[in-house]
mmCIF file with all atom_site columns, N, CA and C in Angstrom:
data_model
loop_
_atom_site.group_PDB
_atom_site.id
_atom_site.type_symbol
_atom_site.label_atom_id
_atom_site.label_alt_id
_atom_site.label_comp_id
_atom_site.label_asym_id
_atom_site.label_entity_id
_atom_site.label_seq_id
_atom_site.pdbx_PDB_ins_code
_atom_site.Cartn_x
_atom_site.Cartn_y
_atom_site.Cartn_z
_atom_site.occupancy
_atom_site.B_iso_or_equiv
_atom_site.pdbx_formal_charge
_atom_site.auth_seq_id
_atom_site.auth_comp_id
_atom_site.auth_asym_id
_atom_site.auth_atom_id
_atom_site.pdbx_PDB_model_num
ATOM 1   N N  . ALA A 1 1  ? -12.357 -13.366 16.707  1.00 50.00 ? 268 ALA A N  1
ATOM 2   C CA . ALA A 1 1  ? -11.426 -12.242 16.122  1.00 50.00 ? 268 ALA A CA 1
ATOM 3   C C  . ALA A 1 1  ? -10.271 -13.086 15.493  1.00 50.00 ? 268 ALA A C  1
ATOM 4   N N  . ASP A 1 2  ? -9.582  -12.448 14.300  1.00 59.00 ? 269 ASP A N  1
ATOM 5   C CA . ASP A 1 2  ? -8.488  -12.974 13.805  1.00 59.00 ? 269 ASP A CA 1
ATOM 6   C C  . ASP A 1 2  ? -7.331  -12.594 14.178  1.00 59.00 ? 269 ASP A C  1
ATOM 7   N N  . GLY A 1 3  ? -6.908  -11.616 14.854  1.00 65.00 ? 270 GLY A N  1
ATOM 8   C CA . GLY A 1 3  ? -6.105  -11.210 15.463  1.00 65.00 ? 270 GLY A CA 1
ATOM 9   C C  . GLY A 1 3  ? -5.411  -10.169 14.666  1.00 65.00 ? 270 GLY A C  1
ATOM 10  N N  . SER A 1 4  ? -6.161  -9.580  13.918  1.00 69.00 ? 271 SER A N  1
ATOM 11  C CA . SER A 1 4  ? -5.793  -8.637  13.154  1.00 69.00 ? 271 SER A CA 1
ATOM 12  C C  . SER A 1 4  ? -6.124  -7.043  13.940  1.00 69.00 ? 271 SER A C  1
ATOM 13  N N  . PRO A 1 5  ? -5.480  -6.035  13.630  1.00 74.00 ? 272 PRO A N  1
ATOM 14  C CA . PRO A 1 5  ? -6.169  -4.757  14.614  1.00 74.00 ? 272 PRO A CA 1
ATOM 15  C C  . PRO A 1 5  ? -7.175  -4.239  13.810  1.00 74.00 ? 272 PRO A C  1
ATOM 16  N N  . ASP A 1 6  ? -8.083  -3.824  14.918  1.00 82.00 ? 273 ASP A N  1
ATOM 17  C CA . ASP A 1 6  ? -9.400  -3.052  14.548  1.00 82.00 ? 273 ASP A CA 1
ATOM 18  C C  . ASP A 1 6  ? -8.928  -1.808  13.375  1.00 82.00 ? 273 ASP A C  1
ATOM 19  N N  . ILE A 1 7  ? -9.803  -1.556  12.688  1.00 84.00 ? 274 ILE A N  1
ATOM 20  C CA . ILE A 1 7  ? -9.836  -0.463  11.389  1.00 84.00 ? 274 ILE A CA 1
ATOM 21  C C  . ILE A 1 7  ? -9.354  0.857   12.168  1.00 84.00 ? 274 ILE A C  1
ATOM 22  N N  . SER A 1 8  ? -9.575  0.955   13.379  1.00 86.00 ? 275 SER A N  1
ATOM 23  C CA . SER A 1 8  ? -8.827  2.424   13.644  1.00 86.00 ? 275 SER A CA 1
ATOM 24  C C  . SER A 1 8  ? -7.330  2.353   14.051  1.00 86.00 ? 275 SER A C  1
ATOM 25  N N  . THR A 1 9  ? -7.024  0.952   14.531  1.00 83.00 ? 276 THR A N  1
ATOM 26  C CA . THR A 1 9  ? -5.642  1.008   14.412  1.00 83.00 ? 276 THR A CA 1
ATOM 27  C C  . THR A 1 9  ? -4.867  0.858   13.687  1.00 83.00 ? 276 THR A C  1
ATOM 28  N N  . GLN A 1 10 ? -5.494  0.146   12.201  1.00 82.00 ? 277 GLN A N  1
ATOM 29  C CA . GLN A 1 10 ? -4.885  0.008   11.216  1.00 82.00 ? 277 GLN A CA 1
ATOM 30  C C  . GLN A 1 10 ? -4.927  1.439   10.308  1.00 82.00 ? 277 GLN A C  1
ATOM 31  N N  . ARG A 1 11 ? -6.185  2.394   10.544  1.00 82.00 ? 278 ARG A N  1
ATOM 32  C CA . ARG A 1 11 ? -5.645  3.632   9.873   1.00 82.00 ? 278 ARG A CA 1
ATOM 33  C C  . ARG A 1 11 ? -4.400  4.513   10.768  1.00 82.00 ? 278 ARG A C  1
ATOM 34  N N  . ALA A 1 12 ? -4.459  4.459   11.683  1.00 84.00 ? 279 ALA A N  1
ATOM 35  C CA . ALA A 1 12 ? -3.249  4.918   12.986  1.00 84.00 ? 279 ALA A CA 1
ATOM 36  C C  . ALA A 1 12 ? -2.109  4.302   12.188  1.00 84.00 ? 279 ALA A C  1
ATOM 37  N N  . LEU A 1 13 ? -1.701  2.849   12.034  1.00 81.00 ? 280 LEU A N  1
ATOM 38  C CA . LEU A 1 13 ? -0.846  2.693   11.303  1.00 81.00 ? 280 LEU A CA 1
ATOM 39  C C  . LEU A 1 13 ? -0.070  3.070   10.162  1.00 81.00 ? 280 LEU A C  1
ATOM 40  N N  . LEU A 1 14 ? -1.520  3.301   9.119   1.00 82.00 ? 281 LEU A N  1
ATOM 41  C CA . LEU A 1 14 ? -0.992  3.495   8.139   1.00 82.00 ? 281 LEU A CA 1
ATOM 42  C C  . LEU A 1 14 ? -0.564  5.323   8.165   1.00 82.00 ? 281 LEU A C  1
ATOM 43  N N  . GLU A 1 15 ? -1.625  6.380   9.168   1.00 84.00 ? 282 GLU A N  1
ATOM 44  C CA . GLU A 1 15 ? -0.565  7.765   8.682   1.00 84.00 ? 282 GLU A CA 1
ATOM 45  C C  . GLU A 1 15 ? 0.686   7.360   9.533   1.00 84.00 ? 282 GLU A C  1
ATOM 46  N N  . SER A 1 16 ? 1.165   6.567   9.995   1.00 81.00 ? 283 SER A N  1
ATOM 47  C CA . SER A 1 16 ? 2.729   6.769   10.624  1.00 81.00 ? 283 SER A CA 1
ATOM 48  C C  . SER A 1 16 ? 3.301   5.958   9.029   1.00 81.00 ? 283 SER A C  1
ATOM 49  N N  . ILE A 1 17 ? 3.111   5.013   8.674   1.00 80.00 ? 284 ILE A N  1
ATOM 50  C CA . ILE A 1 17 ? 3.588   4.505   7.289   1.00 80.00 ? 284 ILE A CA 1
ATOM 51  C C  . ILE A 1 17 ? 3.899   5.513   6.759   1.00 80.00 ? 284 ILE A C  1
ATOM 52  N N  . LEU A 1 18 ? 3.033   6.628   6.510   1.00 76.00 ? 285 LEU A N  1
ATOM 53  C CA . LEU A 1 18 ? 2.870   7.783   5.527   1.00 76.00 ? 285 LEU A CA 1
ATOM 54  C C  . LEU A 1 18 ? 4.041   8.946   5.627   1.00 76.00 ? 285 LEU A C  1
ATOM 55  N N  . LYS A 1 19 ? 4.443   8.747   6.751   1.00 77.00 ? 286 LYS A N  1
ATOM 56  C CA . LYS A 1 19 ? 5.499   9.559   7.211   1.00 77.00 ? 286 LYS A CA 1
ATOM 57  C C  . LYS A 1 19 ? 6.911   8.874   7.032   1.00 77.00 ? 286 LYS A C  1
ATOM 58  N N  . LEU A 1 20 ? 6.900   7.514   6.515   1.00 74.00 ? 287 LEU A N  1
ATOM 59  C CA . LEU A 1 20 ? 8.251   6.821   6.092   1.00 74.00 ? 287 LEU A CA 1
ATOM 60  C C  . LEU A 1 20 ? 8.629   6.816   5.069   1.00 74.00 ? 287 LEU A C  1
ATOM 61  N N  . THR A 1 21 ? 9.657   6.546   4.482   1.00 81.00 ? 288 THR A N  1
ATOM 62  C CA . THR A 1 21 ? 10.381  6.237   3.298   1.00 81.00 ? 288 THR A CA 1
ATOM 63  C C  . THR A 1 21 ? 10.451  4.909   3.127   1.00 81.00 ? 288 THR A C  1
ATOM 64  N N  . CYS A 1 22 ? 9.975   4.095   2.394   1.00 83.00 ? 289 CYS A N  1
ATOM 65  C CA . CYS A 1 22 ? 9.770   2.667   2.766   1.00 83.00 ? 289 CYS A CA 1
ATOM 66  C C  . CYS A 1 22 ? 10.490  1.830   0.892   1.00 83.00 ? 289 CYS A C  1
ATOM 67  N N  . ASP A 1 23 ? 10.965  1.262   1.161   1.00 92.00 ? 290 ASP A N  1
ATOM 68  C CA . ASP A 1 23 ? 11.221  0.092   0.023   1.00 92.00 ? 290 ASP A CA 1
ATOM 69  C C  . ASP A 1 23 ? 10.438  -1.190  -0.149  1.00 92.00 ? 290 ASP A C  1
ATOM 70  N N  . LYS A 1 24 ? 9.814   -1.313  0.801   1.00 93.00 ? 291 LYS A N  1
ATOM 71  C CA . LYS A 1 24 ? 9.343   -2.772  1.135   1.00 93.00 ? 291 LYS A CA 1
ATOM 72  C C  . LYS A 1 24 ? 8.263   -2.715  1.820   1.00 93.00 ? 291 LYS A C  1
ATOM 73  N N  . LEU A 1 25 ? 7.241   -2.866  1.659   1.00 91.00 ? 292 LEU A N  1
ATOM 74  C CA . LEU A 1 25 ? 5.614   -2.834  2.577   1.00 91.00 ? 292 LEU A CA 1
ATOM 75  C C  . LEU A 1 25 ? 4.799   -4.312  2.249   1.00 91.00 ? 292 LEU A C  1
ATOM 76  N N  . VAL A 1 26 ? 4.744   -4.261  3.649   1.00 92.00 ? 293 VAL A N  1
ATOM 77  C CA . VAL A 1 26 ? 3.558   -5.575  3.874   1.00 92.00 ? 293 VAL A CA 1
ATOM 78  C C  . VAL A 1 26 ? 2.169   -5.354  4.298   1.00 92.00 ? 293 VAL A C  1
ATOM 79  N N  . LEU A 1 27 ? 1.481   -5.050  3.458   1.00 91.00 ? 294 LEU A N  1
ATOM 80  C CA . LEU A 1 27 ? -0.141  -4.528  3.987   1.00 91.00 ? 294 LEU A CA 1
ATOM 81  C C  . LEU A 1 27 ? -1.015  -5.291  3.873   1.00 91.00 ? 294 LEU A C  1
ATOM 82  N N  . SER A 1 28 ? -1.072  -6.598  3.595   1.00 93.00 ? 295 SER A N  1
ATOM 83  C CA . SER A 1 28 ? -2.093  -7.511  3.599   1.00 93.00 ? 295 SER A CA 1
ATOM 84  C C  . SER A 1 28 ? -2.973  -7.511  4.749   1.00 93.00 ? 295 SER A C  1
ATOM 85  N N  . HIS A 1 29 ? -4.124  -7.836  4.562   1.00 93.00 ? 296 HIS A N  1
ATOM 86  C CA . HIS A 1 29 ? -5.278  -7.965  5.243   1.00 93.00 ? 296 HIS A CA 1
ATOM 87  C C  . HIS A 1 29 ? -5.747  -6.707  6.169   1.00 93.00 ? 296 HIS A C  1
ATOM 88  N N  . CYS A 1 30 ? -5.115  -5.409  5.519   1.00 90.00 ? 297 CYS A N  1
ATOM 89  C CA . CYS A 1 30 ? -5.617  -4.076  5.859   1.00 90.00 ? 297 CYS A CA 1
ATOM 90  C C  . CYS A 1 30 ? -6.983  -3.856  5.310   1.00 90.00 ? 297 CYS A C  1
ATOM 91  N N  . ALA A 1 31 ? -7.807  -3.417  6.357   1.00 88.00 ? 298 ALA A N  1
ATOM 92  C CA . ALA A 1 31 ? -9.559  -3.136  5.736   1.00 88.00 ? 298 ALA A CA 1
ATOM 93  C C  . ALA A 1 31 ? -9.302  -1.840  5.519   1.00 88.00 ? 298 ALA A C  1
ATOM 94  N N  . ALA A 1 32 ? -8.374  -1.044  6.290   1.00 89.00 ? 299 ALA A N  1
ATOM 95  C CA . ALA A 1 32 ? -8.080  0.208   6.156   1.00 89.00 ? 299 ALA A CA 1
ATOM 96  C C  . ALA A 1 32 ? -7.694  0.772   5.239   1.00 89.00 ? 299 ALA A C  1
ATOM 97  N N  . LEU A 1 33 ? -6.750  0.060   3.936   1.00 91.00 ? 300 LEU A N  1
ATOM 98  C CA . LEU A 1 33 ? -6.077  0.210   3.132   1.00 91.00 ? 300 LEU A CA 1
ATOM 99  C C  . LEU A 1 33 ? -7.155  0.885   2.135   1.00 91.00 ? 300 LEU A C  1
ATOM 100 N N  . THR A 1 34 ? -7.275  2.059   1.587   1.00 92.00 ? 301 THR A N  1
ATOM 101 C CA . THR A 1 34 ? -8.147  2.567   0.798   1.00 92.00 ? 301 THR A CA 1
ATOM 102 C C  . THR A 1 34 ? -7.299  2.918   -0.735  1.00 92.00 ? 301 THR A C  1
ATOM 103 N N  . ASP A 1 35 ? -8.174  3.198   -1.531  1.00 94.00 ? 302 ASP A N  1
ATOM 104 C CA . ASP A 1 35 ? -7.326  3.704   -2.776  1.00 94.00 ? 302 ASP A CA 1
ATOM 105 C C  . ASP A 1 35 ? -6.452  5.273   -2.383  1.00 94.00 ? 302 ASP A C  1
ATOM 106 N N  . GLU A 1 36 ? -7.480  6.086   -1.478  1.00 92.00 ? 303 GLU A N  1
ATOM 107 C CA . GLU A 1 36 ? -6.621  7.287   -1.017  1.00 92.00 ? 303 GLU A CA 1
ATOM 108 C C  . GLU A 1 36 ? -5.299  6.848   -0.387  1.00 92.00 ? 303 GLU A C  1
ATOM 109 N N  . TYR A 1 37 ? -5.282  6.023   0.499   1.00 90.00 ? 304 TYR A N  1
ATOM 110 C CA . TYR A 1 37 ? -3.795  5.919   1.073   1.00 90.00 ? 304 TYR A CA 1
ATOM 111 C C  . TYR A 1 37 ? -2.948  5.225   0.372   1.00 90.00 ? 304 TYR A C  1
ATOM 112 N N  . LEU A 1 38 ? -3.463  4.284   -0.537  1.00 92.00 ? 305 LEU A N  1
ATOM 113 C CA . LEU A 1 38 ? -2.370  3.590   -1.182  1.00 92.00 ? 305 LEU A CA 1
ATOM 114 C C  . LEU A 1 38 ? -2.211  4.622   -2.409  1.00 92.00 ? 305 LEU A C  1
ATOM 115 N N  . ILE A 1 39 ? -2.562  5.768   -2.887  1.00 92.00 ? 306 ILE A N  1
ATOM 116 C CA . ILE A 1 39 ? -2.249  6.719   -3.698  1.00 92.00 ? 306 ILE A CA 1
ATOM 117 C C  . ILE A 1 39 ? -1.134  7.116   -3.088  1.00 92.00 ? 306 ILE A C  1
ATOM 118 N N  . LEU A 1 40 ? -1.604  7.920   -1.612  1.00 90.00 ? 307 LEU A N  1
ATOM 119 C CA . LEU A 1 40 ? -0.464  8.744   -0.760  1.00 90.00 ? 307 LEU A CA 1
ATOM 120 C C  . LEU A 1 40 ? 0.768   8.315   -0.419  1.00 90.00 ? 307 LEU A C  1
ATOM 121 N N  . LEU A 1 41 ? 0.629   6.954   -0.672  1.00 90.00 ? 308 LEU A N  1
ATOM 122 C CA . LEU A 1 41 ? 1.818   5.722   -0.689  1.00 90.00 ? 308 LEU A CA 1
ATOM 123 C C  . LEU A 1 41 ? 2.741   5.845   -1.514  1.00 90.00 ? 308 LEU A C  1
ATOM 124 N N  . ILE A 1 42 ? 2.104   5.861   -2.641  1.00 91.00 ? 309 ILE A N  1
ATOM 125 C CA . ILE A 1 42 ? 2.740   5.629   -4.139  1.00 91.00 ? 309 ILE A CA 1
ATOM 126 C C  . ILE A 1 42 ? 3.340   6.988   -4.388  1.00 91.00 ? 309 ILE A C  1
ATOM 127 N N  . GLN A 1 43 ? 2.280   8.088   -3.877  1.00 90.00 ? 310 GLN A N  1
ATOM 128 C CA . GLN A 1 43 ? 3.471   9.223   -4.511  1.00 90.00 ? 310 GLN A CA 1
ATOM 129 C C  . GLN A 1 43 ? 4.187   9.701   -3.635  1.00 90.00 ? 310 GLN A C  1
ATOM 130 N N  . LYS A 1 44 ? 4.514   8.976   -2.503  1.00 89.00 ? 311 LYS A N  1
ATOM 131 C CA . LYS A 1 44 ? 5.622   9.323   -1.151  1.00 89.00 ? 311 LYS A CA 1
ATOM 132 C C  . LYS A 1 44 ? 6.714   8.118   -1.487  1.00 89.00 ? 311 LYS A C  1
ATOM 133 N N  . ASN A 1 45 ? 6.774   7.170   -1.961  1.00 88.00 ? 312 ASN A N  1
ATOM 134 C CA . ASN A 1 45 ? 7.470   5.647   -1.870  1.00 88.00 ? 312 ASN A CA 1
ATOM 135 C C  . ASN A 1 45 ? 7.621   5.217   -3.309  1.00 88.00 ? 312 ASN A C  1
ATOM 136 N N  . GLY A 1 46 ? 6.859   5.482   -4.302  1.00 88.00 ? 313 GLY A N  1
ATOM 137 C CA . GLY A 1 46 ? 6.731   4.824   -5.709  1.00 88.00 ? 313 GLY A CA 1
ATOM 138 C C  . GLY A 1 46 ? 8.446   4.727   -6.287  1.00 88.00 ? 313 GLY A C  1
ATOM 139 N N  . ASN A 1 47 ? 8.858   5.543   -6.016  1.00 91.00 ? 314 ASN A N  1
ATOM 140 C CA . ASN A 1 47 ? 10.216  5.293   -6.832  1.00 91.00 ? 314 ASN A CA 1
ATOM 141 C C  . ASN A 1 47 ? 11.329  4.587   -5.861  1.00 91.00 ? 314 ASN A C  1
ATOM 142 N N  . ASN A 1 48 ? 10.735  4.235   -4.718  1.00 92.00 ? 315 ASN A N  1
ATOM 143 C CA . ASN A 1 48 ? 11.718  3.619   -3.913  1.00 92.00 ? 315 ASN A CA 1
ATOM 144 C C  . ASN A 1 48 ? 11.095  2.109   -3.713  1.00 92.00 ? 315 ASN A C  1
ATOM 145 N N  . LEU A 1 49 ? 9.771   1.801   -4.036  1.00 93.00 ? 316 LEU A N  1
ATOM 146 C CA . LEU A 1 49 ? 9.520   0.325   -3.868  1.00 93.00 ? 316 LEU A CA 1
ATOM 147 C C  . LEU A 1 49 ? 9.696   -1.101  -4.604  1.00 93.00 ? 316 LEU A C  1
ATOM 148 N N  . ILE A 1 50 ? 10.584  -1.707  -4.083  1.00 95.00 ? 317 ILE A N  1
ATOM 149 C CA . ILE A 1 50 ? 10.641  -2.986  -4.801  1.00 95.00 ? 317 ILE A CA 1
ATOM 150 C C  . ILE A 1 50 ? 9.629   -3.899  -4.502  1.00 95.00 ? 317 ILE A C  1
ATOM 151 N N  . TYR A 1 51 ? 9.038   -4.007  -3.114  1.00 96.00 ? 318 TYR A N  1
ATOM 152 C CA . TYR A 1 51 ? 8.112   -5.182  -2.756  1.00 96.00 ? 318 TYR A CA 1
ATOM 153 C C  . TYR A 1 51 ? 6.771   -4.514  -2.113  1.00 96.00 ? 318 TYR A C  1
ATOM 154 N N  . LEU A 1 52 ? 6.271   -5.072  -2.717  1.00 95.00 ? 319 LEU A N  1
ATOM 155 C CA . LEU A 1 52 ? 4.385   -4.484  -1.946  1.00 95.00 ? 319 LEU A CA 1
ATOM 156 C C  . LEU A 1 52 ? 3.530   -5.658  -1.949  1.00 95.00 ? 319 LEU A C  1
ATOM 157 N N  . ASP A 1 53 ? 2.817   -5.898  -0.940  1.00 96.00 ? 320 ASP A N  1
ATOM 158 C CA . ASP A 1 53 ? 2.062   -7.086  -0.470  1.00 96.00 ? 320 ASP A CA 1
ATOM 159 C C  . ASP A 1 53 ? 0.832   -6.217  -0.334  1.00 96.00 ? 320 ASP A C  1
ATOM 160 N N  . LEU A 1 54 ? -0.275  -6.407  -1.129  1.00 95.00 ? 321 LEU A N  1
ATOM 161 C CA . LEU A 1 54 ? -1.486  -5.969  -1.092  1.00 95.00 ? 321 LEU A CA 1
ATOM 162 C C  . LEU A 1 54 ? -2.536  -7.139  -1.023  1.00 95.00 ? 321 LEU A C  1
ATOM 163 N N  . ARG A 1 55 ? -2.043  -8.513  -0.668  1.00 96.00 ? 322 ARG A N  1
ATOM 164 C CA . ARG A 1 55 ? -3.242  -9.758  -0.569  1.00 96.00 ? 322 ARG A CA 1
ATOM 165 C C  . ARG A 1 55 ? -4.224  -8.888  0.464   1.00 96.00 ? 322 ARG A C  1
ATOM 166 N N  . GLU A 1 56 ? -5.563  -9.728  0.229   1.00 95.00 ? 323 GLU A N  1
ATOM 167 C CA . GLU A 1 56 ? -6.849  -9.219  1.131   1.00 95.00 ? 323 GLU A CA 1
ATOM 168 C C  . GLU A 1 56 ? -7.042  -7.840  1.350   1.00 95.00 ? 323 GLU A C  1
ATOM 169 N N  . CYS A 1 57 ? -6.686  -6.709  0.441   1.00 94.00 ? 324 CYS A N  1
ATOM 170 C CA . CYS A 1 57 ? -7.034  -5.442  0.626   1.00 94.00 ? 324 CYS A CA 1
ATOM 171 C C  . CYS A 1 57 ? -8.107  -5.193  -0.278  1.00 94.00 ? 324 CYS A C  1
ATOM 172 N N  . ASN A 1 58 ? -9.237  -5.513  0.332   1.00 94.00 ? 325 ASN A N  1
ATOM 173 C CA . ASN A 1 58 ? -10.389 -5.449  -0.553  1.00 94.00 ? 325 ASN A CA 1
ATOM 174 C C  . ASN A 1 58 ? -10.744 -3.943  -1.074  1.00 94.00 ? 325 ASN A C  1
ATOM 175 N N  . ALA A 1 59 ? -10.694 -2.755  -0.287  1.00 93.00 ? 326 ALA A N  1
ATOM 176 C CA . ALA A 1 59 ? -10.824 -1.552  -0.687  1.00 93.00 ? 326 ALA A CA 1
ATOM 177 C C  . ALA A 1 59 ? -10.273 -1.398  -1.733  1.00 93.00 ? 326 ALA A C  1
ATOM 178 N N  . ILE A 1 60 ? -9.186  -1.979  -2.261  1.00 95.00 ? 327 ILE A N  1
ATOM 179 C CA . ILE A 1 60 ? -8.435  -1.429  -3.346  1.00 95.00 ? 327 ILE A CA 1
ATOM 180 C C  . ILE A 1 60 ? -9.043  -1.642  -4.867  1.00 95.00 ? 327 ILE A C  1
ATOM 181 N N  . THR A 1 61 ? -8.889  -0.506  -5.953  1.00 95.00 ? 328 THR A N  1
ATOM 182 C CA . THR A 1 61 ? -9.493  -0.700  -6.899  1.00 95.00 ? 328 THR A CA 1
ATOM 183 C C  . THR A 1 61 ? -8.362  -0.152  -7.937  1.00 95.00 ? 328 THR A C  1
ATOM 184 N N  . GLU A 1 62 ? -8.951  -0.653  -9.248  1.00 95.00 ? 329 GLU A N  1
ATOM 185 C CA . GLU A 1 62 ? -8.004  -0.533  -10.347 1.00 95.00 ? 329 GLU A CA 1
ATOM 186 C C  . GLU A 1 62 ? -7.410  0.571   -10.320 1.00 95.00 ? 329 GLU A C  1
ATOM 187 N N  . LYS A 1 63 ? -8.133  2.137   -9.771  1.00 94.00 ? 330 LYS A N  1
ATOM 188 C CA . LYS A 1 63 ? -7.831  3.255   -9.796  1.00 94.00 ? 330 LYS A CA 1
ATOM 189 C C  . LYS A 1 63 ? -6.353  3.221   -9.227  1.00 94.00 ? 330 LYS A C  1
ATOM 190 N N  . SER A 1 64 ? -5.645  2.849   -7.677  1.00 93.00 ? 331 SER A N  1
ATOM 191 C CA . SER A 1 64 ? -4.634  2.805   -7.610  1.00 93.00 ? 331 SER A CA 1
ATOM 192 C C  . SER A 1 64 ? -3.681  1.897   -7.815  1.00 93.00 ? 331 SER A C  1
ATOM 193 N N  . LEU A 1 65 ? -4.126  0.612   -8.595  1.00 93.00 ? 332 LEU A N  1
ATOM 194 C CA . LEU A 1 65 ? -3.322  -0.431  -9.024  1.00 93.00 ? 332 LEU A CA 1
ATOM 195 C C  . LEU A 1 65 ? -3.053  0.218   -10.316 1.00 93.00 ? 332 LEU A C  1
ATOM 196 N N  . TYR A 1 66 ? -3.722  1.430   -11.307 1.00 95.00 ? 333 TYR A N  1
ATOM 197 C CA . TYR A 1 66 ? -2.807  2.027   -12.211 1.00 95.00 ? 333 TYR A CA 1
ATOM 198 C C  . TYR A 1 66 ? -1.954  2.814   -12.084 1.00 95.00 ? 333 TYR A C  1
ATOM 199 N N  . LEU A 1 67 ? -2.006  3.683   -10.847 1.00 94.00 ? 334 LEU A N  1
ATOM 200 C CA . LEU A 1 67 ? -0.999  4.383   -10.643 1.00 94.00 ? 334 LEU A CA 1
ATOM 201 C C  . LEU A 1 67 ? 0.526   3.627   -10.090 1.00 94.00 ? 334 LEU A C  1
ATOM 202 N N  . LEU A 1 68 ? 0.006   2.322   -9.560  1.00 94.00 ? 335 LEU A N  1
ATOM 203 C CA . LEU A 1 68 ? 1.354   1.745   -9.037  1.00 94.00 ? 335 LEU A CA 1
ATOM 204 C C  . LEU A 1 68 ? 1.661   1.481   -10.500 1.00 94.00 ? 335 LEU A C  1
ATOM 205 N N  . SER A 1 69 ? 1.071   0.747   -11.673 1.00 93.00 ? 336 SER A N  1
ATOM 206 C CA . SER A 1 69 ? 2.082   0.390   -12.543 1.00 93.00 ? 336 SER A CA 1
ATOM 207 C C  . SER A 1 69 ? 2.929   1.886   -13.172 1.00 93.00 ? 336 SER A C  1
ATOM 208 N N  . GLU A 1 70 ? 2.181   2.607   -13.123 1.00 94.00 ? 337 GLU A N  1
ATOM 209 C CA . GLU A 1 70 ? 2.785   4.120   -13.918 1.00 94.00 ? 337 GLU A CA 1
ATOM 210 C C  . GLU A 1 70 ? 3.643   4.611   -12.856 1.00 94.00 ? 337 GLU A C  1
ATOM 211 N N  . LYS A 1 71 ? 4.031   4.516   -11.873 1.00 94.00 ? 338 LYS A N  1
ATOM 212 C CA . LYS A 1 71 ? 4.951   5.191   -10.548 1.00 94.00 ? 338 LYS A CA 1
ATOM 213 C C  . LYS A 1 71 ? 5.640   4.217   -10.154 1.00 94.00 ? 338 LYS A C  1
ATOM 214 N N  . CYS A 1 72 ? 5.579   3.044   -9.961  1.00 94.00 ? 339 CYS A N  1
ATOM 215 C CA . CYS A 1 72 ? 6.101   2.019   -9.128  1.00 94.00 ? 339 CYS A CA 1
ATOM 216 C C  . CYS A 1 72 ? 7.333   1.331   -10.358 1.00 94.00 ? 339 CYS A C  1
ATOM 217 N N  . LEU A 1 73 ? 8.122   1.733   -10.767 1.00 95.00 ? 340 LEU A N  1
ATOM 218 C CA . LEU A 1 73 ? 8.772   1.357   -11.954 1.00 95.00 ? 340 LEU A CA 1
ATOM 219 C C  . LEU A 1 73 ? 10.209  0.440   -11.460 1.00 95.00 ? 340 LEU A C  1
ATOM 220 N N  . TYR A 1 74 ? 10.396  0.355   -10.318 1.00 96.00 ? 341 TYR A N  1
ATOM 221 C CA . TYR A 1 74 ? 11.249  -0.448  -10.104 1.00 96.00 ? 341 TYR A CA 1
ATOM 222 C C  . TYR A 1 74 ? 10.611  -1.673  -8.813  1.00 96.00 ? 341 TYR A C  1
ATOM 223 N N  . LEU A 1 75 ? 9.551   -1.822  -8.749  1.00 95.00 ? 342 LEU A N  1
ATOM 224 C CA . LEU A 1 75 ? 8.738   -2.914  -8.337  1.00 95.00 ? 342 LEU A CA 1
ATOM 225 C C  . LEU A 1 75 ? 9.188   -4.198  -8.721  1.00 95.00 ? 342 LEU A C  1
ATOM 226 N N  . GLN A 1 76 ? 9.683   -5.004  -8.136  1.00 97.00 ? 343 GLN A N  1
ATOM 227 C CA . GLN A 1 76 ? 10.037  -6.265  -8.519  1.00 97.00 ? 343 GLN A CA 1
ATOM 228 C C  . GLN A 1 76 ? 8.948   -7.455  -7.928  1.00 97.00 ? 343 GLN A C  1
ATOM 229 N N  . THR A 1 77 ? 8.252   -7.229  -6.489  1.00 97.00 ? 344 THR A N  1
ATOM 230 C CA . THR A 1 77 ? 7.479   -8.296  -6.416  1.00 97.00 ? 344 THR A CA 1
ATOM 231 C C  . THR A 1 77 ? 6.206   -7.840  -5.946  1.00 97.00 ? 344 THR A C  1
ATOM 232 N N  . LEU A 1 78 ? 4.896   -8.073  -6.179  1.00 96.00 ? 345 LEU A N  1
ATOM 233 C CA . LEU A 1 78 ? 3.607   -7.363  -6.146  1.00 96.00 ? 345 LEU A CA 1
ATOM 234 C C  . LEU A 1 78 ? 2.653   -8.799  -5.693  1.00 96.00 ? 345 LEU A C  1
ATOM 235 N N  . TYR A 1 79 ? 2.028   -8.641  -4.302  1.00 97.00 ? 346 TYR A N  1
ATOM 236 C CA . TYR A 1 79 ? 0.981   -9.408  -4.423  1.00 97.00 ? 346 TYR A CA 1
ATOM 237 C C  . TYR A 1 79 ? -0.229  -8.837  -3.887  1.00 97.00 ? 346 TYR A C  1
ATOM 238 N N  . ILE A 1 80 ? -1.427  -9.336  -4.651  1.00 93.00 ? 347 ILE A N  1
ATOM 239 C CA . ILE A 1 80 ? -2.376  -8.778  -4.691  1.00 93.00 ? 347 ILE A CA 1
ATOM 240 C C  . ILE A 1 80 ? -3.477  -9.731  -4.768  1.00 93.00 ? 347 ILE A C  1
#
């Protein structure tokens, strides 16, 4: 194992994150992060996000990245 939480634990963490207002999110290596979750995060935190790390989030597609570019106007740092 690589030390990462299993997929069900990752999903539970994402559900918890959706309840928060964040300006910095590090979600790298999160296999559970899909477009669906990222779109919800963008809708909730898009106006606040200044830092977002999505490295090795392989389920993310251009669909949510496009929304990210449209809604996260204050984003200063993005890792994908």
